[in-house]
């Protein structure tokens, strides 16, 4: 029971996600052998102990992967040599991020204004840090790209939360 409480804690979740963010954004392909199993095992544990439902992982991850893929197709993002639209490390990062929507970042989804603002400011900041660390190249003007990312995520972050939380769906629809 203590192990279940530890895995389902918000503190464990945010620490796990931040470790994965660093490992995936800095390590990228070189750390996939470590990060992919960790994300899959952690996600499976959360599903097994009923902290999160599988669709609460897969739907937001699919939406994030789709958005990043579209930005890549339109030439806004360049991930260098990859056989996929986006690299496997970024797919893994989206799965890890999806665990936070019902856990450590759930409080953001409880307030529509905070969610929109976070999408407009926090997510572009994360992409900008990733760009500075060499994980992605912005092929267009840097500030224009960050602005575009902010616009997209100010709309789409609320959608991510809407796919994971019934109470947010009701607030979002109101």
Short mmCIF file of C-alpha atoms in Angstrom, two decimals:
data_model
loop_
_atom_site.label_atom_id
_atom_site.label_comp_id
_atom_site.label_asym_id
_atom_site.label_seq_id
_atom_site.Cartn_x
_atom_site.Cartn_y
_atom_site.Cartn_z
CA UNK A 1 0.00 0.00 0.00
CA UNK A 2 2.87 2.39 0.74
CA UNK A 3 4.35 1.72 -2.68
CA UNK A 4 0.98 2.49 -4.29
CA UNK A 5 0.76 5.76 -2.37
CA UNK A 6 4.30 6.68 -3.39
CA UNK A 7 3.72 6.02 -7.09
CA UNK A 8 0.43 7.89 -7.11
CA UNK A 9 1.77 10.93 -5.23
CA UNK A 10 1.97 14.29 -6.96
CA UNK A 11 5.54 14.75 -5.73
CA UNK A 12 6.68 11.45 -7.22
CA UNK A 13 4.92 12.32 -10.47
CA UNK A 14 6.49 15.76 -10.91
CA UNK A 15 9.95 14.47 -9.97
CA UNK A 16 9.57 11.58 -12.41
CA UNK A 17 8.39 13.85 -15.22
CA UNK A 18 11.19 16.37 -14.71
CA UNK A 19 13.81 13.62 -14.66
CA UNK A 20 12.36 12.22 -17.87
CA UNK A 21 12.22 15.69 -19.44
CA UNK A 22 15.91 16.23 -18.75
CA UNK A 23 16.86 12.72 -19.85
CA UNK A 24 14.81 12.87 -23.04
CA UNK A 25 15.55 16.45 -24.09
CA UNK A 26 19.27 16.36 -23.28
CA UNK A 27 19.95 12.65 -23.84
CA UNK A 28 17.50 12.15 -26.68
CA UNK A 29 18.34 8.98 -28.64
CA UNK A 30 21.39 8.15 -26.51
CA UNK A 31 19.23 7.59 -23.39
CA UNK A 32 16.22 5.90 -25.03
CA UNK A 33 17.31 2.50 -23.71
CA UNK A 34 16.84 3.88 -20.21
CA UNK A 35 14.04 6.44 -20.57
CA UNK A 36 11.57 4.47 -22.72
CA UNK A 37 11.37 1.50 -20.32
CA UNK A 38 11.14 3.85 -17.34
CA UNK A 39 8.23 5.79 -18.86
CA UNK A 40 6.43 2.63 -19.96
CA UNK A 41 6.89 0.91 -16.58
CA UNK A 42 5.86 4.02 -14.62
CA UNK A 43 2.81 4.50 -16.85
CA UNK A 44 1.87 0.82 -16.54
CA UNK A 45 2.14 1.02 -12.75
CA UNK A 46 -0.14 4.08 -12.68
CA UNK A 47 -2.69 2.22 -14.81
CA UNK A 48 -2.37 -0.97 -12.75
CA UNK A 49 -2.93 0.83 -9.43
CA UNK A 50 -5.82 2.72 -11.06
CA UNK A 51 -4.29 6.16 -10.60
CA UNK A 52 -4.79 6.86 -14.29
CA UNK A 53 -6.78 5.26 -17.10
CA UNK A 54 -5.03 4.14 -20.26
CA UNK A 55 -7.03 6.62 -22.36
CA UNK A 56 -5.88 9.43 -20.03
CA UNK A 57 -2.35 8.58 -21.17
CA UNK A 58 -2.92 7.82 -24.82
CA UNK A 59 -5.37 10.53 -25.89
CA UNK A 60 -3.35 13.54 -24.64
CA UNK A 61 -0.12 11.93 -25.86
CA UNK A 62 -1.65 11.39 -29.30
CA UNK A 63 -2.83 15.01 -29.42
CA UNK A 64 0.62 16.32 -28.45
CA UNK A 65 2.36 14.02 -30.92
CA UNK A 66 -0.05 15.12 -33.66
CA UNK A 67 0.54 18.82 -32.99
CA UNK A 68 4.33 18.43 -32.96
CA UNK A 69 4.12 16.33 -36.14
CA UNK A 70 2.04 19.01 -37.88
CA UNK A 71 4.53 21.70 -36.84
CA UNK A 72 7.29 19.49 -38.26
CA UNK A 73 5.43 18.87 -41.54
CA UNK A 74 4.91 22.62 -41.95
CA UNK A 75 8.64 23.14 -41.43
CA UNK A 76 8.41 25.05 -38.17
CA UNK A 77 10.30 22.32 -36.26
CA UNK A 78 13.30 20.40 -37.53
CA UNK A 79 14.50 17.40 -35.55
CA UNK A 80 17.35 16.55 -37.89
CA UNK A 81 17.76 12.96 -38.97
CA UNK A 82 14.67 11.05 -37.95
CA UNK A 83 12.74 8.37 -39.81
CA UNK A 84 9.53 9.42 -38.08
CA UNK A 85 7.78 12.78 -38.22
CA UNK A 86 9.02 13.39 -34.70
CA UNK A 87 11.71 11.44 -32.86
CA UNK A 88 10.94 8.57 -30.49
CA UNK A 89 12.29 10.55 -27.53
CA UNK A 90 9.58 13.19 -28.11
CA UNK A 91 6.85 10.53 -28.36
CA UNK A 92 8.11 9.16 -25.04
CA UNK A 93 8.11 12.66 -23.54
CA UNK A 94 4.46 13.10 -24.52
CA UNK A 95 3.54 9.88 -22.73
CA UNK A 96 5.44 11.04 -19.63
CA UNK A 97 3.74 14.45 -19.81
CA UNK A 98 0.33 12.80 -20.04
CA UNK A 99 0.87 11.28 -16.58
CA UNK A 100 1.06 14.79 -15.10
CA UNK A 101 -2.36 15.89 -16.34
CA UNK A 102 -4.21 13.81 -13.75
CA UNK A 103 -1.48 13.99 -11.13
CA UNK A 104 0.97 16.79 -10.37
CA UNK A 105 -0.38 19.33 -12.86
CA UNK A 106 -4.07 18.60 -12.31
CA UNK A 107 -4.45 21.86 -10.37
CA UNK A 108 -3.70 23.78 -13.58
CA UNK A 109 -6.65 22.11 -15.29
CA UNK A 110 -8.98 23.19 -12.51
CA UNK A 111 -8.94 26.81 -13.69
CA UNK A 112 -9.61 27.64 -17.33
CA UNK A 113 -7.67 30.94 -17.22
CA UNK A 114 -4.64 29.29 -15.61
CA UNK A 115 -4.78 26.51 -18.20
CA UNK A 116 -4.92 28.90 -21.16
CA UNK A 117 -2.18 31.11 -19.69
CA UNK A 118 0.03 28.10 -18.97
CA UNK A 119 -0.45 26.92 -22.54
CA UNK A 120 0.46 30.36 -23.85
CA UNK A 121 3.53 30.87 -21.63
CA UNK A 122 4.85 27.70 -19.99
CA UNK A 123 4.72 25.32 -22.94
CA UNK A 124 6.46 27.74 -25.35
CA UNK A 125 9.12 28.25 -22.67
CA UNK A 126 9.71 24.49 -22.56
CA UNK A 127 10.04 24.31 -26.33
CA UNK A 128 12.43 27.29 -26.25
CA UNK A 129 14.60 25.57 -23.63
CA UNK A 130 14.56 22.42 -25.76
CA UNK A 131 15.63 24.47 -28.76
CA UNK A 132 18.48 26.04 -26.80
CA UNK A 133 19.59 22.56 -25.70
CA UNK A 134 19.71 21.42 -29.33
CA UNK A 135 16.73 19.05 -29.20
CA UNK A 136 14.86 20.89 -31.96
CA UNK A 137 15.64 23.59 -34.48
CA UNK A 138 13.15 26.38 -35.05
CA UNK A 139 13.34 26.92 -38.80
CA UNK A 140 11.43 30.20 -38.75
CA UNK A 141 12.10 33.40 -36.79
CA UNK A 142 12.72 32.42 -33.15
CA UNK A 143 10.22 34.82 -31.57
CA UNK A 144 7.59 34.14 -34.23
CA UNK A 145 7.94 30.41 -33.59
CA UNK A 146 7.60 30.85 -29.82
CA UNK A 147 4.55 33.05 -30.43
CA UNK A 148 2.96 30.43 -32.72
CA UNK A 149 3.62 27.71 -30.15
CA UNK A 150 1.99 29.91 -27.50
CA UNK A 151 -1.13 30.45 -29.59
CA UNK A 152 -1.44 26.74 -30.38
CA UNK A 153 -0.96 25.59 -26.79
CA UNK A 154 -3.22 28.27 -25.30
CA UNK A 155 -5.98 26.46 -27.20
CA UNK A 156 -4.70 22.89 -27.00
CA UNK A 157 -3.60 22.62 -23.36
CA UNK A 158 -7.22 23.03 -22.23
CA UNK A 159 -8.08 20.26 -24.71
CA UNK A 160 -5.47 17.99 -23.13
CA UNK A 161 -7.01 18.52 -19.72
CA UNK A 162 -10.50 18.07 -21.17
CA UNK A 163 -9.51 14.60 -22.35
CA UNK A 164 -8.46 13.55 -18.85
CA UNK A 165 -10.80 15.12 -16.31
CA UNK A 166 -14.59 15.03 -16.13
CA UNK A 167 -14.86 18.09 -13.88
CA UNK A 168 -12.71 20.11 -16.28
CA UNK A 169 -14.88 18.99 -19.20
CA UNK A 170 -17.90 20.42 -17.39
CA UNK A 171 -16.12 23.71 -16.63
CA UNK A 172 -14.76 23.96 -20.16
CA UNK A 173 -18.23 23.43 -21.66
CA UNK A 174 -19.80 26.07 -19.39
#
